[in-house]
GROMACS .gro file of C-alpha atoms in nm:
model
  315
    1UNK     CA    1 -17.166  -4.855  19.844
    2UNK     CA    2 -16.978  -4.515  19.797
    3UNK     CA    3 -17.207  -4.225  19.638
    4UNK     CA    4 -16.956  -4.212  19.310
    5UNK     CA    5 -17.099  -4.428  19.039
    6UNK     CA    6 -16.830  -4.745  18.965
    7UNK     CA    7 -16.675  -4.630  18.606
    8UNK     CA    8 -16.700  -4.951  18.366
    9UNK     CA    9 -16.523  -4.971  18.018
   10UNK     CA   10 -16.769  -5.088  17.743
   11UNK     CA   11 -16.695  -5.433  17.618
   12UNK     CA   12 -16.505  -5.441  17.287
   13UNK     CA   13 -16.727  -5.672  17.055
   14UNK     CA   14 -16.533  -5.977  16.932
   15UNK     CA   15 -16.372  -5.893  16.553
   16UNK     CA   16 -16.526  -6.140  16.316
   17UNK     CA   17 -16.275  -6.442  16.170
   18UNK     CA   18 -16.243  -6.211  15.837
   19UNK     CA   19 -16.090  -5.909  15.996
   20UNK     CA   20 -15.900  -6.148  16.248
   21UNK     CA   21 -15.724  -6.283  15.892
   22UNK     CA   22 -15.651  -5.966  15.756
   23UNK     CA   23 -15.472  -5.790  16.047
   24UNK     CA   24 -15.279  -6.147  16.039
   25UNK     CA   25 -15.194  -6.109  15.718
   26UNK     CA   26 -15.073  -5.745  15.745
   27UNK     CA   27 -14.862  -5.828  15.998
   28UNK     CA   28 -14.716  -6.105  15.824
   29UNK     CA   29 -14.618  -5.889  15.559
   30UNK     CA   30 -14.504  -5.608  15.766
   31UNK     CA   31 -14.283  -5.891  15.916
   32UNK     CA   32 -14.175  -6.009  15.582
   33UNK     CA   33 -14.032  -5.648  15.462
   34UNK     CA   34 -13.812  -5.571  15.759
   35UNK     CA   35 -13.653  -5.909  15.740
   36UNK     CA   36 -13.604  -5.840  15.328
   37UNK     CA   37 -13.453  -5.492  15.450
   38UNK     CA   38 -13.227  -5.623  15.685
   39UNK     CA   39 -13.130  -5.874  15.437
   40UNK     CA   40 -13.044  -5.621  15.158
   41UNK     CA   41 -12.842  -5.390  15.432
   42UNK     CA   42 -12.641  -5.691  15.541
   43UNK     CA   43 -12.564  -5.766  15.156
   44UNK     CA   44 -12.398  -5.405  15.112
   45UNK     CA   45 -12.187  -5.419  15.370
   46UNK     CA   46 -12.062  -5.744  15.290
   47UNK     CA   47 -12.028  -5.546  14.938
   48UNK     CA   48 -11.880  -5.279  15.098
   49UNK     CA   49 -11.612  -5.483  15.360
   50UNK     CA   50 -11.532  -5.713  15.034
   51UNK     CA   51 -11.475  -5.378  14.833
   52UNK     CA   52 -11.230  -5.212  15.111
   53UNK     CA   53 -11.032  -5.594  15.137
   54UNK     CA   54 -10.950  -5.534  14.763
   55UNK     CA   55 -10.855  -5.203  14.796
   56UNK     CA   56 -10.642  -5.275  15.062
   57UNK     CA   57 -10.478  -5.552  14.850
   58UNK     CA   58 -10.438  -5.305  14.589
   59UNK     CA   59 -10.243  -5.035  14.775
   60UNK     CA   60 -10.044  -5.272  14.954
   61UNK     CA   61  -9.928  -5.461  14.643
   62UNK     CA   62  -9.818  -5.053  14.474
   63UNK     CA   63  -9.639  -4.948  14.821
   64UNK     CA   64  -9.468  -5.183  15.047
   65UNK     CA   65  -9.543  -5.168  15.412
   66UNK     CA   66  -9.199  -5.110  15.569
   67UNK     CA   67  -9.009  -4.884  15.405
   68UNK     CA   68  -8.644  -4.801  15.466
   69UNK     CA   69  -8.599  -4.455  15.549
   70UNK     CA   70  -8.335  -4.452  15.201
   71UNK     CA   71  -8.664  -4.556  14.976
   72UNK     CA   72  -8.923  -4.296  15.195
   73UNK     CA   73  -8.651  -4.014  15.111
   74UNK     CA   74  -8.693  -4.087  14.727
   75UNK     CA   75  -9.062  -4.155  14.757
   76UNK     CA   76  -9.128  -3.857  14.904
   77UNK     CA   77  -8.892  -3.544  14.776
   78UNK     CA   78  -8.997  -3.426  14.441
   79UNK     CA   79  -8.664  -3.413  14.260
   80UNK     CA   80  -8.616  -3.823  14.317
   81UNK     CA   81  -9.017  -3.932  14.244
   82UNK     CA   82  -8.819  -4.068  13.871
   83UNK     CA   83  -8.560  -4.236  14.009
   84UNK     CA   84  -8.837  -4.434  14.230
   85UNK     CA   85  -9.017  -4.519  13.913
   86UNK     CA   86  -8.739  -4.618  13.788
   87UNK     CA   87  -8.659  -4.867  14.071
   88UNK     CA   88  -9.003  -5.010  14.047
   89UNK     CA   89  -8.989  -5.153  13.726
   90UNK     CA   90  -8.590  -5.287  13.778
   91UNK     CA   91  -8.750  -5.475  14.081
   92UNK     CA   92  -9.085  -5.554  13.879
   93UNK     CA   93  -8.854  -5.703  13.640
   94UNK     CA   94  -8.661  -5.887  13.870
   95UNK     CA   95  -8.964  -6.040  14.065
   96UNK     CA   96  -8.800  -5.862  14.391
   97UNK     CA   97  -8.944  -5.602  14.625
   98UNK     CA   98  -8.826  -5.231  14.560
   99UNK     CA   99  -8.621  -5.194  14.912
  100UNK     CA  100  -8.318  -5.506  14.777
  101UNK     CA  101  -8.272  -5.295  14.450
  102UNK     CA  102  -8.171  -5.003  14.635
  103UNK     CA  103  -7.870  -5.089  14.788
  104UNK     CA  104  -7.710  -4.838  15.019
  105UNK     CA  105  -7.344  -4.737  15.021
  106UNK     CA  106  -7.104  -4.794  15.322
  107UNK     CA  107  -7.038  -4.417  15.478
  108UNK     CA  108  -6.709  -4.565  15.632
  109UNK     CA  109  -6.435  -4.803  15.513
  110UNK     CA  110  -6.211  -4.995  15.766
  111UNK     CA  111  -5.870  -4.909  15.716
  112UNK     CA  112  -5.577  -5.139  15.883
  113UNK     CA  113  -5.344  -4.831  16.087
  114UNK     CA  114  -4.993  -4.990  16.159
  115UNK     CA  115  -4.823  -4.940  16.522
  116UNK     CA  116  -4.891  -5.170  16.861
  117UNK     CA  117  -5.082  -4.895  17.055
  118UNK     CA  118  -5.275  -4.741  16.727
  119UNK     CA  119  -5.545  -5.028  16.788
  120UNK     CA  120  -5.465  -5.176  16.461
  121UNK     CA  121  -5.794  -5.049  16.252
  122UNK     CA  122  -5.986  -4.699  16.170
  123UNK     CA  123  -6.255  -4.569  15.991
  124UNK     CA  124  -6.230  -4.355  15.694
  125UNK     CA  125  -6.496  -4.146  15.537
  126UNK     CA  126  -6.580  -4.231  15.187
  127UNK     CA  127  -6.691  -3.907  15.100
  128UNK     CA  128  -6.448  -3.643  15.212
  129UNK     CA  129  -6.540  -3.288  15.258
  130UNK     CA  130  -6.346  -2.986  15.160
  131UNK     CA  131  -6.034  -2.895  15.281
  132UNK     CA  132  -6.093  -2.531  15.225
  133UNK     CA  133  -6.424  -2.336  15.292
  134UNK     CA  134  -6.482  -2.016  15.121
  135UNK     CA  135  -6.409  -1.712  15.302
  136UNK     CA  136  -6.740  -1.516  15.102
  137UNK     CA  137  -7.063  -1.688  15.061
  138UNK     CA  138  -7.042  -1.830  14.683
  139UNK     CA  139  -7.373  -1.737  14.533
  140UNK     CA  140  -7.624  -2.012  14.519
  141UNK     CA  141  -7.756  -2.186  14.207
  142UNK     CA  142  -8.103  -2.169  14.098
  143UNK     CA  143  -8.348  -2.473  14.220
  144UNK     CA  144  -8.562  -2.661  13.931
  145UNK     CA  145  -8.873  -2.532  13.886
  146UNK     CA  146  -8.805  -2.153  14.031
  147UNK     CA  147  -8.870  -1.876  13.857
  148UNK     CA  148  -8.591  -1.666  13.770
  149UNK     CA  149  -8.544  -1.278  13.807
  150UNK     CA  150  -8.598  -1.235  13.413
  151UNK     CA  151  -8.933  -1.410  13.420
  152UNK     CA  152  -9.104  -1.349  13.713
  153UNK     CA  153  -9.449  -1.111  13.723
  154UNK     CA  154  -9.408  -0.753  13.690
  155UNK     CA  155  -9.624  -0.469  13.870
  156UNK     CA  156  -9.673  -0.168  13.797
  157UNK     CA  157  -9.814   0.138  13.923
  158UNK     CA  158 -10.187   0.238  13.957
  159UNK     CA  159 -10.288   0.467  13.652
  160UNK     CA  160 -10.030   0.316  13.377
  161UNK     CA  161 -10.240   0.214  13.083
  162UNK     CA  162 -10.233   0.331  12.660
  163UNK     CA  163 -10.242   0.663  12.627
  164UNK     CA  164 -10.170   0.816  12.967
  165UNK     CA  165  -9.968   1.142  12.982
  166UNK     CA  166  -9.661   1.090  13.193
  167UNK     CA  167  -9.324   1.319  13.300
  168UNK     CA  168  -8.990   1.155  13.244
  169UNK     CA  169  -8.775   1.249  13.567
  170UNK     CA  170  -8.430   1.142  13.398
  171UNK     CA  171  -8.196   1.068  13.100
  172UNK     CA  172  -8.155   1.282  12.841
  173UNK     CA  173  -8.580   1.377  12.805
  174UNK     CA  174  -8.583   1.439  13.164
  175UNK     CA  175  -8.877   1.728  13.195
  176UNK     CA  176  -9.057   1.635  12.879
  177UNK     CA  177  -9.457   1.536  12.877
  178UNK     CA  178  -9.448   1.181  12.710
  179UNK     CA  179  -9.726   0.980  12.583
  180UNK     CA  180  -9.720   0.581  12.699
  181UNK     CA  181  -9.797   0.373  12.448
  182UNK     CA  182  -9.785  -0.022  12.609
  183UNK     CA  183  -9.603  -0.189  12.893
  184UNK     CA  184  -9.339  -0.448  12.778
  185UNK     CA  185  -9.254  -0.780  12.924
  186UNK     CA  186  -8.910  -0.697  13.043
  187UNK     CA  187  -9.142  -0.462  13.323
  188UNK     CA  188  -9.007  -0.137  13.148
  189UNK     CA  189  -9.297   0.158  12.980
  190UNK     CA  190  -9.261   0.223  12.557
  191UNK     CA  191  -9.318   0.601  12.554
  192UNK     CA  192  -9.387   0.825  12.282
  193UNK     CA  193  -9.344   1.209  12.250
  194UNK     CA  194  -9.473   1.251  12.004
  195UNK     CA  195  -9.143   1.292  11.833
  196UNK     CA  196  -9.342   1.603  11.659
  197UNK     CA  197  -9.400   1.789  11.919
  198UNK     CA  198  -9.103   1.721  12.177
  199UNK     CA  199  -8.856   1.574  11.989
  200UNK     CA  200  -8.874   1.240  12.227
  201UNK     CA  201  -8.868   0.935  11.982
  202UNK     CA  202  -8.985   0.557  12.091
  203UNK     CA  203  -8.793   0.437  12.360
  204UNK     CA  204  -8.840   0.281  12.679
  205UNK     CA  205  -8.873   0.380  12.998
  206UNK     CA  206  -8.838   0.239  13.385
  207UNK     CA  207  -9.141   0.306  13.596
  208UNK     CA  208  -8.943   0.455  13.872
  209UNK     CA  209  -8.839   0.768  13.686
  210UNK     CA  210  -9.166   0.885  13.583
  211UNK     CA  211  -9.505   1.048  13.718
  212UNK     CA  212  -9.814   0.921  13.611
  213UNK     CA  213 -10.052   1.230  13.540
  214UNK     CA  214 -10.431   1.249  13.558
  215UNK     CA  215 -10.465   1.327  13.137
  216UNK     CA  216 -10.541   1.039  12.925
  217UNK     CA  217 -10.584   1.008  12.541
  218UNK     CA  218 -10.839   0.778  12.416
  219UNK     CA  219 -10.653   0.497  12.223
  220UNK     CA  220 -10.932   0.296  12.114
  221UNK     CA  221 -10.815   0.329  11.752
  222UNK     CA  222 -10.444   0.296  11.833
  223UNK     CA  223 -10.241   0.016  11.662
  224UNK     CA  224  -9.919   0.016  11.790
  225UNK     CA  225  -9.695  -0.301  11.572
  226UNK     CA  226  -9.620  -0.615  11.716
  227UNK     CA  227  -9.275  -0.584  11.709
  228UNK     CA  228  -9.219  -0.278  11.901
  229UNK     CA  229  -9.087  -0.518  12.200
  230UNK     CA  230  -8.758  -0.569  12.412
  231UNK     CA  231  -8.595  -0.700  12.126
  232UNK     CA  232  -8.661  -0.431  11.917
  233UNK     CA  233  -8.478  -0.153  12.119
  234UNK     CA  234  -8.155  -0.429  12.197
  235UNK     CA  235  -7.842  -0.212  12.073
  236UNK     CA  236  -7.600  -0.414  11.802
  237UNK     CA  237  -7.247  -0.455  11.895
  238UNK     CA  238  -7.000  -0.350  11.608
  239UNK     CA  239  -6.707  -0.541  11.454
  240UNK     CA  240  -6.513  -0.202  11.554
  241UNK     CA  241  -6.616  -0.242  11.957
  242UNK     CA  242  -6.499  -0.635  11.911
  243UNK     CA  243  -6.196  -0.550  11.769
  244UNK     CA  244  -6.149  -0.266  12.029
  245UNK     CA  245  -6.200  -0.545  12.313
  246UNK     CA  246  -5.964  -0.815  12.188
  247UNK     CA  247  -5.679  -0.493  12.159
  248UNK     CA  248  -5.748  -0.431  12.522
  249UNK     CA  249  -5.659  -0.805  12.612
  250UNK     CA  250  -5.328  -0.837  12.392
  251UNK     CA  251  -5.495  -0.916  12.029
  252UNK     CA  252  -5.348  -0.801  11.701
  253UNK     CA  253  -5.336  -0.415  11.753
  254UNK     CA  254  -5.277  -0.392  11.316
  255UNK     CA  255  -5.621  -0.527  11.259
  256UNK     CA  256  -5.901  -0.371  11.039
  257UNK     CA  257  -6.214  -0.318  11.161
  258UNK     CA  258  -6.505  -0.073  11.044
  259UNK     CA  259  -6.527   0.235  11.197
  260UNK     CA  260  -6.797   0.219  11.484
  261UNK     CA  261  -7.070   0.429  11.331
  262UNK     CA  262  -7.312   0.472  11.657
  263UNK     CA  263  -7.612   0.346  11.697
  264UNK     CA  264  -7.801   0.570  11.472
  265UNK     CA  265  -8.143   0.522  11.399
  266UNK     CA  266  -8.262   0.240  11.125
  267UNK     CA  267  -8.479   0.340  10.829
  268UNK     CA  268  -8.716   0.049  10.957
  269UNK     CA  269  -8.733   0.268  11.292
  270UNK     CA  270  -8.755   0.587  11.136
  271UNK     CA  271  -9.093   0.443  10.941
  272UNK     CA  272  -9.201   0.329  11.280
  273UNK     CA  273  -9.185   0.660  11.431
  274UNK     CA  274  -9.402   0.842  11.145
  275UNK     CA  275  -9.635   0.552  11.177
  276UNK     CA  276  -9.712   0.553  11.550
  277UNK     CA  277  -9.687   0.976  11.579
  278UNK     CA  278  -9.960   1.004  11.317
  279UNK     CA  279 -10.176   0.772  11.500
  280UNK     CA  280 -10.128   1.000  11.838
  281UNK     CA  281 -10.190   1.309  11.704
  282UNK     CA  282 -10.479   1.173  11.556
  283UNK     CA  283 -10.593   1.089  11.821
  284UNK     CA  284 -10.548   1.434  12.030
  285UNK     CA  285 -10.681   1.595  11.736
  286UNK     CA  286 -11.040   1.413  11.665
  287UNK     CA  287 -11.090   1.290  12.014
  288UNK     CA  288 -10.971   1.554  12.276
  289UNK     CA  289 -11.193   1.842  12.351
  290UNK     CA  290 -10.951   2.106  12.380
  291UNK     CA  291 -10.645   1.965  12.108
  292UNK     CA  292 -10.483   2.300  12.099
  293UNK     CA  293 -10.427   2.303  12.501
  294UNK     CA  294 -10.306   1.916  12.503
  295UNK     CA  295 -10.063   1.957  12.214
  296UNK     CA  296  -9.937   2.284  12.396
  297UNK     CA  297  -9.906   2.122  12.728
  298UNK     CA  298  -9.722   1.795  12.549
  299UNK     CA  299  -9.478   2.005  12.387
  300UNK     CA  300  -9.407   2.230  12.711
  301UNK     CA  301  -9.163   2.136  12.945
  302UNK     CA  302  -9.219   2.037  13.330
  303UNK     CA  303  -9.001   2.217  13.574
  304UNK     CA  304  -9.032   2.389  13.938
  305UNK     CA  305  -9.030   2.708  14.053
  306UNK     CA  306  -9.005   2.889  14.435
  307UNK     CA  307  -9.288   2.778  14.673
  308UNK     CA  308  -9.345   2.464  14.428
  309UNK     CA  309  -9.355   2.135  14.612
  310UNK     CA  310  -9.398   1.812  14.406
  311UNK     CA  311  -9.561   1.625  14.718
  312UNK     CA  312  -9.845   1.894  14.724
  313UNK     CA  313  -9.899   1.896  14.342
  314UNK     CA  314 -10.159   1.727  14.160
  315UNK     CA  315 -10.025   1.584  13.840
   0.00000   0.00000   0.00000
């Protein structure tokens, strides 16, 4: 015998018939669950396969499953989605599929061509193109759903807001401090002198021809009327200018027409003006520090001198 004692594993004592039941029992059950698991998995997706057949029915009964390329063009493009509609319920109607409604038109038509060596038949367009092609490119029409010029977003520059101080560059103002009162849709600026001060009335202005400077009145208590729009500053065309026009093109030269008066101010516009320079100078009056240096500076005139250089200036 070898000097290392033999290693024995203790006997495991036989489990009584109690404990013998209970492991069977547990096992059983254990047993039982996984095959009530697998059964439930199975049933969903047979739920599940049964549920994508239908849907599958259902799609191919809405769309059918070779189209033509002439239905996939009108199925597709945006403008003809209607007339596909349309087709649907003509074939529904019919009990037909979609694809024998629309019937395609012949490009060609066989024409019989006299003469032995002519070869007795030729095709012939249906649809003939022009004989003549512009010599300038005719301008093109504009698509459905496109925004035209006259609505589409305007922009404007950083710093225009009510009640910023600004410098018309042109017309007949050009030099005078201006005080903007609201953007308008059209994309042009509703500027006030005051009328007061400067003698600039309510009118509008583009963007381009002004400078935006750093002084701002507060408008918080500003109420400038609704109807100060587009609209508002349209110019009226006279009977006179009519008359004037039809003259031009070989009308009756002996015809009376009212004398063209201008377009001189309405009374409705003059009340306007009163209205809305009150509220400014209110404004410059109770809520500007220095009132006497703003209304002086409004009512001064912009203009450059030697060694002045508007790209170095701070407005």
């Amino acid at each position: 015998m070898s000097g290392k004692a033999a290693t024995t594993k203790p006997k495991v004592p036989p489990k009584p018939a109690a404990a013998k039941k209970a492991a069977e029992k547990k096992s059983s059950d254990k047993k039982s669950l996984t095959s009530l698991l697998k059964q439930a998995r199975k049933a969903k997706v047979a739920k599940y396969q049964e549920y994508k057949k239908k849907r599958a029915a259902v799609k191919s009964a809405k769309r059918p499953k070779q189209v033509t390329p002439a239905l996939k063009k009108i199925i597709v493009h945006k403008r003809t989605k209607p007339l596909y509609v349309k087709l649907k319920k003509l074939a529904k109607n019919r009990g037909v599929p979609v694809d024998s409604v629309l019937v395609e038109k012949p490009k060609f038509v066989v024409k019989k061509v006299g003469g032995g060596q002519n070869g007795g038949e030729r095709k012939v367009l249906v649809k003939k193109g022009p004989r003549f092609y512009p010599t300038e490119t005719r301008p093109k029409r504009s698509k459905t759903g496109q925004v035209t010029h006259k609505n589409h977003p305007r922009r404007f520059k950083k710093g225009l807001e009510p009640g910023r101080v600004l410098i018309i560059l042109a017309g007949k103002h050009r030099g005078k401090r201006v005080v903007l009162l609201k953007t308008l849709k059209s994309g042009l600026l509703l500027v006030n002198g005051p009328f007061k001060l400067n003698g600039c009335p309510l009118k509008r202005m583009h963007q381009k021809f002004v400078i935006v400077t750093r002084t701002k009145i507060p408008f918080d208590g500003v109420k400038i009327p609704k109807h100060l729009n587009d609209k508002y500053f349209k110019s009226k065309k006279s009977i006179s200018s009519k008359n004037s026009k039809k003259t031009k093109q070989g009308g009756n030269i002996f015809a009376k027409g009212k004398k063209d008066a201008g377009n001189k101010p309405s009374r409705v516009r003059g009340e306007d003006q009163q209205q809305v320079d009150k509220q400014v100078l209110k404004a410059i009056k109770e809520k500007m520090g220095d009132k006497k240096t703003i209304l002086a500076y409004l009512g001064s005139f912009f203009y450059l001198r030697n060694h002045m250089y508007p790209h170095q200036m701070k407005f």
